Tab-separated table of C-alpha atoms in Angstrom:
chain	number	residue	atom	x	y	z
A	175	UNK	CA	96.671	83.388	60.323
A	176	UNK	CA	93.597	83.446	62.495
A	177	UNK	CA	93.981	79.762	63.137
A	178	UNK	CA	97.548	80.216	64.236
A	179	UNK	CA	96.533	83.070	66.656
A	180	UNK	CA	93.826	80.827	68.081
A	181	UNK	CA	96.264	77.856	68.378
A	182	UNK	CA	98.796	80.223	70.100
A	183	UNK	CA	96.178	81.354	72.533
A	184	UNK	CA	95.090	77.784	73.378
A	185	UNK	CA	98.767	76.724	73.839
A	186	UNK	CA	99.356	79.751	76.232
A	187	UNK	CA	96.206	78.936	78.219
A	188	UNK	CA	97.327	75.255	78.512
A	189	UNK	CA	100.727	76.285	79.836
A	190	UNK	CA	99.188	78.780	82.125
A	191	UNK	CA	96.945	75.997	83.521
A	192	UNK	CA	99.926	73.842	84.003
A	193	UNK	CA	101.675	76.786	85.829
A	194	UNK	CA	98.858	77.271	88.203
A	195	UNK	CA	98.604	73.536	88.925
A	196	UNK	CA	102.336	73.287	89.684
A	197	UNK	CA	102.116	76.153	92.073
A	198	UNK	CA	99.283	74.530	93.883
A	199	UNK	CA	101.123	71.103	93.992
A	200	UNK	CA	104.179	72.799	95.435
A	201	UNK	CA	102.102	74.028	98.385
A	202	UNK	CA	100.335	70.897	99.425
A	203	UNK	CA	103.064	68.496	100.597
A	204	UNK	CA	104.156	70.544	103.671
A	205	UNK	CA	105.375	73.430	101.454
A	206	UNK	CA	107.689	71.123	99.591
A	207	UNK	CA	110.303	71.215	102.292
A	208	UNK	CA	111.321	67.569	101.641
A	209	UNK	CA	113.636	66.619	98.808
A	210	UNK	CA	111.321	64.726	96.585
A	211	UNK	CA	108.441	67.249	96.319
A	212	UNK	CA	111.020	70.100	96.001
A	213	UNK	CA	112.792	68.302	93.196
A	214	UNK	CA	109.518	67.660	91.390
A	215	UNK	CA	108.472	71.324	91.760
A	216	UNK	CA	111.950	72.538	90.589
A	217	UNK	CA	112.041	70.242	87.596
A	218	UNK	CA	108.466	71.151	86.599
A	219	UNK	CA	108.819	74.923	86.962
A	220	UNK	CA	112.240	75.029	85.067
A	221	UNK	CA	110.732	72.977	82.305
A	222	UNK	CA	107.674	75.389	82.022
A	223	UNK	CA	110.039	78.256	82.158
A	224	UNK	CA	112.053	77.029	79.175
A	225	UNK	CA	108.981	76.139	77.136
A	226	UNK	CA	107.236	79.612	77.795
A	227	UNK	CA	110.442	81.409	77.047
A	228	UNK	CA	111.074	79.783	73.732
A	229	UNK	CA	107.462	80.011	72.702
A	230	UNK	CA	106.513	83.546	73.801
A	231	UNK	CA	109.701	85.332	74.452
A	232	UNK	CA	110.259	88.315	76.840
A	233	UNK	CA	107.387	90.444	78.115
A	234	UNK	CA	107.282	93.895	76.469
A	235	UNK	CA	105.391	95.958	79.138
A	236	UNK	CA	106.978	94.256	82.065
A	237	UNK	CA	110.343	93.765	80.198
A	238	UNK	CA	112.434	95.897	82.546
A	239	UNK	CA	111.072	94.084	85.575
A	240	UNK	CA	111.840	90.734	83.817
A	241	UNK	CA	115.449	91.910	83.131
A	242	UNK	CA	116.070	93.063	86.686
A	243	UNK	CA	114.651	89.804	88.082
A	244	UNK	CA	116.833	87.786	85.677
A	245	UNK	CA	119.813	89.904	86.652
A	246	UNK	CA	119.203	89.248	90.317
A	247	UNK	CA	118.738	85.550	89.752
A	248	UNK	CA	122.216	85.411	87.921
A	249	UNK	CA	123.943	87.410	90.452
A	250	UNK	CA	122.744	85.605	93.516
A	251	UNK	CA	123.042	82.046	92.136
A	252	UNK	CA	126.418	82.956	90.688
A	253	UNK	CA	127.727	84.391	93.960
A	254	UNK	CA	126.365	81.375	95.754
A	255	UNK	CA	128.294	79.094	93.354
A	256	UNK	CA	131.484	81.186	93.936
A	257	UNK	CA	131.057	80.629	97.578
A	258	UNK	CA	131.532	76.999	97.107
A	259	UNK	CA	134.707	77.244	94.896
A	260	UNK	CA	138.260	77.036	96.203
A	261	UNK	CA	139.847	80.385	95.221
A	262	UNK	CA	143.511	80.841	94.552
A	263	UNK	CA	145.726	81.367	97.666
A	264	UNK	CA	142.747	80.856	99.855
A	265	UNK	CA	141.460	84.311	98.885
A	266	UNK	CA	138.415	85.228	100.869
A	267	UNK	CA	138.227	81.789	102.403
A	268	UNK	CA	136.443	81.417	105.767
A	269	UNK	CA	138.916	81.411	108.640
A	270	UNK	CA	137.303	78.130	109.803
A	271	UNK	CA	139.192	76.352	107.052
A	272	UNK	CA	142.556	77.285	108.487
A	273	UNK	CA	141.605	75.720	111.903
A	274	UNK	CA	140.358	72.569	109.890
A	275	UNK	CA	143.748	72.448	108.115
A	276	UNK	CA	145.591	72.592	111.395
A	277	UNK	CA	143.356	70.017	113.185
A	278	UNK	CA	142.450	67.557	110.506
A	279	UNK	CA	144.776	68.360	107.586
A	280	UNK	CA	142.028	69.488	105.362
A	281	UNK	CA	143.322	71.146	102.235
A	282	UNK	CA	140.072	72.564	100.813
A	283	UNK	CA	139.153	76.251	101.579
A	284	UNK	CA	136.283	78.266	100.316
A	285	UNK	CA	134.057	81.163	101.366
A	286	UNK	CA	131.356	78.730	102.569
A	287	UNK	CA	131.975	76.707	105.710
A	288	UNK	CA	129.711	73.974	104.150
A	289	UNK	CA	130.144	74.037	100.349
A	290	UNK	CA	127.873	71.044	99.657
A	291	UNK	CA	124.945	72.742	101.563
A	292	UNK	CA	125.615	76.029	99.879
A	293	UNK	CA	125.704	74.401	96.448
A	294	UNK	CA	122.348	72.755	97.163
A	295	UNK	CA	120.892	76.068	98.186
A	296	UNK	CA	121.212	77.435	94.610
A	297	UNK	CA	117.965	75.683	93.672
A	298	UNK	CA	116.189	76.991	96.691
A	299	UNK	CA	117.144	80.512	95.562
A	300	UNK	CA	116.380	79.933	91.844
A	301	UNK	CA	113.001	78.307	92.149
A	302	UNK	CA	110.899	81.415	93.230
A	303	UNK	CA	112.852	83.596	90.756
A	304	UNK	CA	112.111	81.215	87.881
A	305	UNK	CA	108.437	81.016	89.058
A	306	UNK	CA	108.259	84.847	88.865
A	307	UNK	CA	109.803	85.079	85.411
A	308	UNK	CA	107.486	82.348	84.144
A	309	UNK	CA	104.488	84.106	85.532
A	310	UNK	CA	105.525	87.375	83.866
A	311	UNK	CA	105.708	85.630	80.535
A	312	UNK	CA	102.446	83.839	80.844
A	313	UNK	CA	100.401	86.796	82.260
A	314	UNK	CA	100.406	88.767	78.947
A	315	UNK	CA	96.898	90.200	79.611
A	316	UNK	CA	94.869	91.460	82.491
A	317	UNK	CA	92.468	88.535	82.066
A	318	UNK	CA	95.219	85.932	82.459
A	319	UNK	CA	96.855	87.747	85.364
A	320	UNK	CA	93.414	87.918	87.090
A	321	UNK	CA	92.857	84.218	86.383
A	322	UNK	CA	96.241	83.433	88.188
A	323	UNK	CA	95.206	85.616	91.215
A	324	UNK	CA	91.652	84.076	91.387
A	325	UNK	CA	93.039	80.616	91.255
A	326	UNK	CA	95.552	81.348	94.009
A	327	UNK	CA	92.828	82.822	96.165
A	328	UNK	CA	90.458	79.901	95.576
A	329	UNK	CA	93.226	77.544	96.420
A	330	UNK	CA	93.961	79.352	99.662
A	331	UNK	CA	90.124	79.070	100.380
A	332	UNK	CA	89.815	75.381	99.710
A	333	UNK	CA	93.072	74.724	101.763
A	334	UNK	CA	91.589	76.772	104.576
A	335	UNK	CA	88.294	74.782	104.475
A	336	UNK	CA	90.323	71.485	104.573
A	337	UNK	CA	92.497	72.730	107.402
A	338	UNK	CA	89.498	73.751	109.492
A	339	UNK	CA	87.812	70.360	109.013
A	340	UNK	CA	91.006	68.538	109.939
A	341	UNK	CA	91.901	70.774	112.857
A	342	UNK	CA	88.453	70.263	114.371
A	343	UNK	CA	88.169	66.630	113.728
A	344	UNK	CA	91.728	65.325	113.814
A	345	UNK	CA	93.812	67.905	115.593
A	346	UNK	CA	96.826	65.507	115.889
A	347	UNK	CA	97.058	64.802	112.141
A	348	UNK	CA	98.827	67.027	109.549
A	349	UNK	CA	97.420	66.020	106.150
A	350	UNK	CA	98.076	62.269	106.334
A	351	UNK	CA	100.876	62.032	109.000
A	352	UNK	CA	100.897	62.412	112.767
A	353	UNK	CA	101.389	66.082	113.884
A	354	UNK	CA	104.304	66.487	116.402
A	355	UNK	CA	104.577	70.287	116.702
A	356	UNK	CA	102.025	73.184	117.299
A	357	UNK	CA	99.319	70.795	118.383
A	358	UNK	CA	97.246	73.734	119.693
A	359	UNK	CA	97.428	75.739	116.429
A	360	UNK	CA	96.195	75.338	112.897
A	361	UNK	CA	99.044	74.992	110.559
A	362	UNK	CA	97.149	74.282	107.244
A	363	UNK	CA	99.342	72.285	105.012
A	364	UNK	CA	102.578	73.423	106.615
A	365	UNK	CA	104.504	72.323	109.651
A	366	UNK	CA	105.027	75.757	111.008
A	367	UNK	CA	102.091	77.915	112.185
A	368	UNK	CA	103.810	81.088	111.215
A	369	UNK	CA	104.160	80.025	107.578
A	370	UNK	CA	100.565	79.044	107.638
A	371	UNK	CA	99.614	82.462	108.959
A	372	UNK	CA	101.519	84.149	106.154
A	373	UNK	CA	99.877	82.080	103.503
A	374	UNK	CA	96.365	82.430	105.082
A	375	UNK	CA	96.913	86.164	105.377
A	376	UNK	CA	97.679	86.525	101.726
A	377	UNK	CA	94.879	84.084	100.973
A	378	UNK	CA	92.482	86.372	102.950
A	379	UNK	CA	93.466	89.423	100.846
A	380	UNK	CA	92.988	87.393	97.681
A	381	UNK	CA	89.608	86.126	98.659
A	382	UNK	CA	88.532	89.650	99.545
A	383	UNK	CA	89.375	90.634	95.942
A	384	UNK	CA	87.619	87.667	94.548
A	385	UNK	CA	84.434	88.424	96.534
A	386	UNK	CA	84.601	92.116	95.493
A	387	UNK	CA	84.784	91.362	91.875
A	388	UNK	CA	82.126	88.707	91.873
A	389	UNK	CA	79.800	90.853	94.043
A	390	UNK	CA	80.289	93.780	91.664
A	391	UNK	CA	79.410	91.544	88.661
A	392	UNK	CA	76.232	90.350	90.503
A	393	UNK	CA	75.248	93.953	91.339
A	394	UNK	CA	75.694	95.051	87.795
A	395	UNK	CA	73.907	92.081	86.293
A	396	UNK	CA	70.354	93.085	85.083
A	397	UNK	CA	67.510	91.451	87.181
A	398	UNK	CA	65.782	88.670	85.502
A	399	UNK	CA	68.641	88.018	83.072
A	400	UNK	CA	70.057	84.391	82.862
A	401	UNK	CA	72.958	83.654	85.079
A	402	UNK	CA	72.048	86.012	87.930
A	403	UNK	CA	71.203	83.123	90.302
A	404	UNK	CA	74.565	81.463	89.453
A	405	UNK	CA	76.269	84.642	90.183
A	406	UNK	CA	74.536	84.821	93.585
A	407	UNK	CA	75.479	81.313	94.371
A	408	UNK	CA	79.155	82.047	93.584
A	409	UNK	CA	79.084	85.181	95.782
A	410	UNK	CA	77.909	83.050	98.856
A	411	UNK	CA	80.489	80.347	98.118
A	412	UNK	CA	83.358	82.868	97.812
A	413	UNK	CA	82.198	84.639	100.979
A	414	UNK	CA	82.276	81.336	102.825
A	415	UNK	CA	85.811	80.634	101.449
A	416	UNK	CA	86.915	84.109	102.659
A	417	UNK	CA	85.459	83.426	106.094
A	418	UNK	CA	87.383	80.127	106.132
A	419	UNK	CA	90.708	81.822	105.341
A	420	UNK	CA	90.039	84.338	108.037
A	421	UNK	CA	88.987	81.798	110.628
A	422	UNK	CA	91.893	79.547	109.810
A	423	UNK	CA	94.265	82.614	110.242
A	424	UNK	CA	92.926	83.354	113.627
A	425	UNK	CA	93.285	79.606	114.742
A	426	UNK	CA	96.902	79.661	113.662
A	427	UNK	CA	97.582	81.725	116.856
A	428	UNK	CA	100.569	83.317	115.078
A	429	UNK	CA	101.032	86.707	116.670
A	430	UNK	CA	103.336	88.192	114.010
A	431	UNK	CA	101.263	86.685	111.162
A	432	UNK	CA	97.978	88.107	112.480
A	433	UNK	CA	99.537	91.501	113.131
A	434	UNK	CA	100.968	91.699	109.633
A	435	UNK	CA	97.676	90.750	108.103
A	436	UNK	CA	96.076	93.419	110.294
A	437	UNK	CA	98.440	96.056	108.809
A	438	UNK	CA	97.847	94.768	105.226
A	439	UNK	CA	94.099	94.885	105.887
A	440	UNK	CA	94.268	98.503	106.983
A	441	UNK	CA	95.929	99.278	103.659
A	442	UNK	CA	93.664	97.313	101.356
A	443	UNK	CA	90.195	96.979	102.877
A	444	UNK	CA	89.422	100.722	103.159
A	445	UNK	CA	90.240	101.226	99.534
A	446	UNK	CA	87.806	98.363	98.597
A	447	UNK	CA	85.085	100.136	100.552
A	448	UNK	CA	85.798	103.600	99.150
A	449	UNK	CA	86.010	102.446	95.561
A	450	UNK	CA	83.041	100.163	95.567
A	451	UNK	CA	80.785	102.569	93.537
A	452	UNK	CA	83.571	103.804	91.228
A	453	UNK	CA	82.810	103.200	87.617
A	454	UNK	CA	83.518	104.804	84.303
A	455	UNK	CA	79.771	104.984	83.584
A	456	UNK	CA	79.353	107.073	86.725
A	457	UNK	CA	81.906	109.770	86.836
A	458	UNK	CA	80.287	111.854	89.637
A	459	UNK	CA	82.840	112.855	92.190
A	460	UNK	CA	82.064	111.464	95.650
A	461	UNK	CA	82.057	114.170	98.393
A	462	UNK	CA	85.073	114.252	100.401
A	463	UNK	CA	83.376	113.994	103.782
A	464	UNK	CA	81.671	110.801	102.556
A	465	UNK	CA	85.005	109.198	101.491
A	466	UNK	CA	86.421	110.159	104.974
A	467	UNK	CA	83.490	108.440	106.695
A	468	UNK	CA	83.927	105.271	104.616
A	469	UNK	CA	87.644	105.252	105.341
A	470	UNK	CA	87.246	105.545	109.063
A	471	UNK	CA	84.386	103.164	109.102
A	472	UNK	CA	86.326	100.558	107.263
A	473	UNK	CA	89.411	101.056	109.592
A	474	UNK	CA	87.245	100.774	112.630
A	475	UNK	CA	85.668	97.536	111.273
A	476	UNK	CA	89.134	95.981	110.761
A	477	UNK	CA	90.148	96.835	114.350
A	478	UNK	CA	87.007	95.505	115.763
A	479	UNK	CA	87.338	92.369	113.751
A	480	UNK	CA	90.885	91.870	115.103
A	481	UNK	CA	89.915	92.522	118.683
A	482	UNK	CA	86.965	90.117	118.438
A	483	UNK	CA	88.518	87.201	116.775
A	484	UNK	CA	92.224	87.342	117.467
A	485	UNK	CA	91.907	86.560	121.196
A	486	UNK	CA	94.155	83.533	121.231
A	487	UNK	CA	97.017	85.341	119.588
A	488	UNK	CA	96.529	88.389	121.863
A	489	UNK	CA	96.510	86.074	124.879
A	490	UNK	CA	99.801	84.476	123.648
A	491	UNK	CA	101.257	87.946	123.304
A	492	UNK	CA	100.218	88.896	126.808
A	493	UNK	CA	101.463	85.677	128.420
A	494	UNK	CA	104.916	85.673	126.683
A	495	UNK	CA	106.916	88.914	126.663
A	496	UNK	CA	109.232	89.677	123.729
A	497	UNK	CA	112.318	89.429	125.921
A	498	UNK	CA	111.314	85.868	126.720
A	499	UNK	CA	110.996	84.890	123.097
A	500	UNK	CA	114.015	82.846	121.919
A	501	UNK	CA	113.900	84.471	118.491
A	502	UNK	CA	114.779	87.820	120.072
A	503	UNK	CA	117.296	86.395	122.426
A	504	UNK	CA	119.414	85.075	119.713
A	505	UNK	CA	119.496	88.320	117.661
A	506	UNK	CA	122.697	89.629	119.264
A	507	UNK	CA	124.493	86.546	118.350
A	508	UNK	CA	123.336	86.705	114.769
A	509	UNK	CA	124.477	90.372	114.567
A	510	UNK	CA	127.969	89.255	115.897
A	511	UNK	CA	128.078	86.630	113.158
A	512	UNK	CA	127.184	89.146	110.486
A	513	UNK	CA	129.725	91.633	111.679
A	514	UNK	CA	132.512	89.065	111.320
A	515	UNK	CA	131.454	88.031	107.821
A	516	UNK	CA	129.531	90.965	106.407
A	517	UNK	CA	131.455	91.177	103.069
A	518	UNK	CA	131.469	87.579	101.746
A	519	UNK	CA	129.033	85.868	104.048
A	520	UNK	CA	129.570	82.283	105.432
A	521	UNK	CA	127.740	80.528	102.573
A	522	UNK	CA	124.028	80.210	101.942
A	523	UNK	CA	122.390	77.431	103.924
A	524	UNK	CA	125.126	77.375	106.697
A	525	UNK	CA	123.265	79.264	109.390
A	526	UNK	CA	122.862	76.170	111.629
A	527	UNK	CA	126.568	75.551	111.558
A	528	UNK	CA	127.778	79.048	111.933
A	529	UNK	CA	125.363	80.266	114.602
A	530	UNK	CA	126.370	77.619	117.130
A	531	UNK	CA	129.709	79.361	117.667
A	532	UNK	CA	127.821	82.713	118.393
A	533	UNK	CA	124.953	81.375	120.492
A	534	UNK	CA	124.443	83.210	123.827
A	535	UNK	CA	124.335	80.588	126.740
A	536	UNK	CA	121.794	82.827	128.387
A	537	UNK	CA	119.245	81.791	125.664
A	538	UNK	CA	119.280	78.267	127.014
A	539	UNK	CA	121.036	75.000	125.989
A	540	UNK	CA	117.824	73.374	124.669
A	541	UNK	CA	116.916	73.246	120.964
A	542	UNK	CA	118.990	73.836	117.770
A	543	UNK	CA	118.394	76.907	115.688
A	544	UNK	CA	118.613	75.878	112.072
A	545	UNK	CA	117.070	79.176	110.911
A	546	UNK	CA	117.428	82.784	112.087
A	547	UNK	CA	113.613	83.514	112.227
A	548	UNK	CA	114.626	86.705	110.314
A	549	UNK	CA	114.698	86.310	106.502
A	550	UNK	CA	116.865	89.406	106.111
A	551	UNK	CA	119.550	88.599	108.766
A	552	UNK	CA	119.888	85.114	107.582
A	553	UNK	CA	120.283	86.149	103.948
A	554	UNK	CA	122.853	88.732	105.045
A	555	UNK	CA	124.787	86.131	107.082
A	556	UNK	CA	124.735	83.661	104.278
A	557	UNK	CA	125.456	85.863	101.161
A	558	UNK	CA	127.258	88.839	102.743
A	559	UNK	CA	126.799	92.469	101.460
A	560	UNK	CA	125.383	91.220	98.142
A	561	UNK	CA	122.030	90.237	99.919
A	562	UNK	CA	120.946	93.715	101.328
A	563	UNK	CA	121.880	95.241	97.993
A	564	UNK	CA	119.697	92.770	96.064
A	565	UNK	CA	116.956	93.224	98.673
A	566	UNK	CA	117.011	97.038	98.196
A	567	UNK	CA	116.899	96.638	94.339
A	568	UNK	CA	113.995	94.336	94.618
A	569	UNK	CA	111.938	96.472	96.899
A	570	UNK	CA	112.767	99.581	94.861
A	571	UNK	CA	111.434	97.752	91.709
A	572	UNK	CA	108.256	96.811	93.464
A	573	UNK	CA	107.753	100.383	94.838
A	574	UNK	CA	108.140	101.738	91.275
A	575	UNK	CA	105.794	99.097	89.892
A	576	UNK	CA	103.050	99.833	92.414
A	577	UNK	CA	103.512	103.572	92.007
A	578	UNK	CA	103.059	103.289	88.333
A	579	UNK	CA	100.136	100.950	88.721
A	580	UNK	CA	98.396	103.322	91.154
A	581	UNK	CA	99.000	106.379	88.703
A	582	UNK	CA	97.918	104.567	85.500
A	583	UNK	CA	95.456	101.917	86.310
A	584	UNK	CA	91.822	102.777	87.077
A	585	UNK	CA	89.367	99.957	86.897
A	586	UNK	CA	91.959	97.447	88.211
A	587	UNK	CA	93.663	99.738	90.686
A	588	UNK	CA	92.498	97.512	93.573
A	589	UNK	CA	94.792	94.780	92.297
A	590	UNK	CA	97.698	97.149	92.619
A	591	UNK	CA	96.699	97.848	96.249
A	592	UNK	CA	96.376	94.112	96.670
A	593	UNK	CA	99.978	93.625	95.692
A	594	UNK	CA	101.129	96.428	97.850
A	595	UNK	CA	99.255	95.146	100.894
A	596	UNK	CA	100.409	91.545	100.456
A	597	UNK	CA	103.971	92.609	99.941
A	598	UNK	CA	103.799	94.679	103.166
A	599	UNK	CA	102.335	91.660	105.009
A	600	UNK	CA	105.054	89.224	103.781
A	601	UNK	CA	107.816	91.741	104.259
A	602	UNK	CA	106.843	92.450	107.983
A	603	UNK	CA	106.400	88.819	108.836
A	604	UNK	CA	109.831	88.024	107.209
A	605	UNK	CA	111.501	90.178	109.893
A	606	UNK	CA	110.463	87.605	112.583
A	607	UNK	CA	110.088	84.385	110.711
A	608	UNK	CA	111.177	82.315	107.687
A	609	UNK	CA	108.065	81.946	105.469
A	610	UNK	CA	109.943	83.090	102.372
A	611	UNK	CA	112.359	80.246	103.069
A	612	UNK	CA	109.630	77.546	102.653
A	613	UNK	CA	109.548	76.627	98.947
A	614	UNK	CA	105.857	76.104	98.747
A	615	UNK	CA	105.065	79.528	100.025
A	616	UNK	CA	107.914	81.204	98.052
A	617	UNK	CA	106.628	79.732	94.817
A	618	UNK	CA	103.056	80.850	95.715
A	619	UNK	CA	104.085	84.438	96.466
A	620	UNK	CA	106.326	84.486	93.466
A	621	UNK	CA	103.364	83.605	91.243
A	622	UNK	CA	101.217	86.130	93.026
A	623	UNK	CA	103.832	88.883	92.445
A	624	UNK	CA	104.205	88.039	88.751
A	625	UNK	CA	100.340	88.497	88.218
A	626	UNK	CA	100.179	91.775	90.200
A	627	UNK	CA	103.250	93.191	88.441
A	628	UNK	CA	101.695	92.268	85.055
A	629	UNK	CA	98.331	94.105	85.971
A	630	UNK	CA	100.261	97.061	87.329
A	631	UNK	CA	102.257	97.593	84.175
A	632	UNK	CA	99.650	96.226	81.713
A	633	UNK	CA	97.550	97.814	79.083
A	634	UNK	CA	93.805	97.487	78.282
A	635	UNK	CA	91.962	96.663	75.084
A	636	UNK	CA	93.455	95.097	71.957
A	637	UNK	CA	96.977	96.276	72.766
A	638	UNK	CA	97.179	93.504	75.457
A	639	UNK	CA	97.723	90.874	72.755
A	640	UNK	CA	100.779	92.842	71.603
A	641	UNK	CA	102.438	93.187	74.965
A	642	UNK	CA	104.861	90.324	74.159
A	643	UNK	CA	107.640	90.057	71.644
A	644	UNK	CA	108.688	86.704	70.183
A	645	UNK	CA	112.239	85.472	70.143
A	646	UNK	CA	114.293	87.110	67.397
A	647	UNK	CA	114.064	85.097	64.202
A	648	UNK	CA	115.600	87.627	61.747
A	649	UNK	CA	112.272	88.856	60.398
């Protein structure tokens, strides 16, 4: 029985290692925006999901989150498929098909104006959901969830170091190809600087957590005991990786990405400062005035850091007014398109085709908008009323998870705050950009959320090994 338990743990660790590796691989080739890397990531993650589900079953502590996520996956992918199907009597069909029938004799009619593109978009929706579900299954203990988060943070740090070296030495090269866009900005392993900023912002928060944990371990390690020097070396390495993430974020010159990270840091960093000396072995209550001083000092430090190092992004904001930004110029046209198709949507992945009919000539005739630069509006236009309902459900679940984590977790409460801060960062930036529509970042953030949710709803001690139930076998 003991050998079976050990073998089961080794198998879970192996699958978890493969899970982390696949998430990292999905990031590197430009965020897997091209077909081959995306197909590789999708096949690998779906295979891991099936294996993990069959071997370990549904998570117990996070079972209700697992069920809600699975429900949303089925509803969203199911509705996306329905949008491509020709319904009886042209029911709910987009009016564009009537014009196509009159002009070209087309007999097909569906909700989507481009059924093939909508059908292909099912995988783009399913991949982050499957990643999240797989992460929930594999993160059965706090230790494994923390291992996922530490691995993601270190990955962000290493990518930041690589990006800084490449940007300083070969600014016209993106990984191994010639760089054609955003030549004045660091874009890490992505094509777009805004996606890079979202990734580096989350990476900065993760590395703050890693540095905090390893520094606490070093400070609690008895002087003269073996391993103390190794811990000190790790502290300095992780601090350098944290500085690399922050520096790369500043060099991205993304106004919205840096601002969103600033808001997230105001949520997270003061808590790290206030809770630094908290420990179950020292239960003395800190005077309120001292906590207030720490809070104000931490917030002031974040503000000063932003004003000192975000100069390029601030300069861009001063030179280019919001009303001159094409992303805001096209918003009225997007709203008109949504108002015409708010019930059924126009089909996922059809923004480029649909928006051309609503584009305001005052926004200029140059360039083609293939994305809305607003995750919520593009989702609403593509899926219809189902999207805002699904988004409200998803945010409500996360709010409940974080609320429960803040109420019940003590020693690992900073991981709950990490999840809250990173969610605020990504949610804010999604209102002006499309980072969540890049597969590499979507998978990265889904893996991050799965680990944070597992910690927020997790248990301590020996109960952790009983958090999961195996598939029903009749015994």
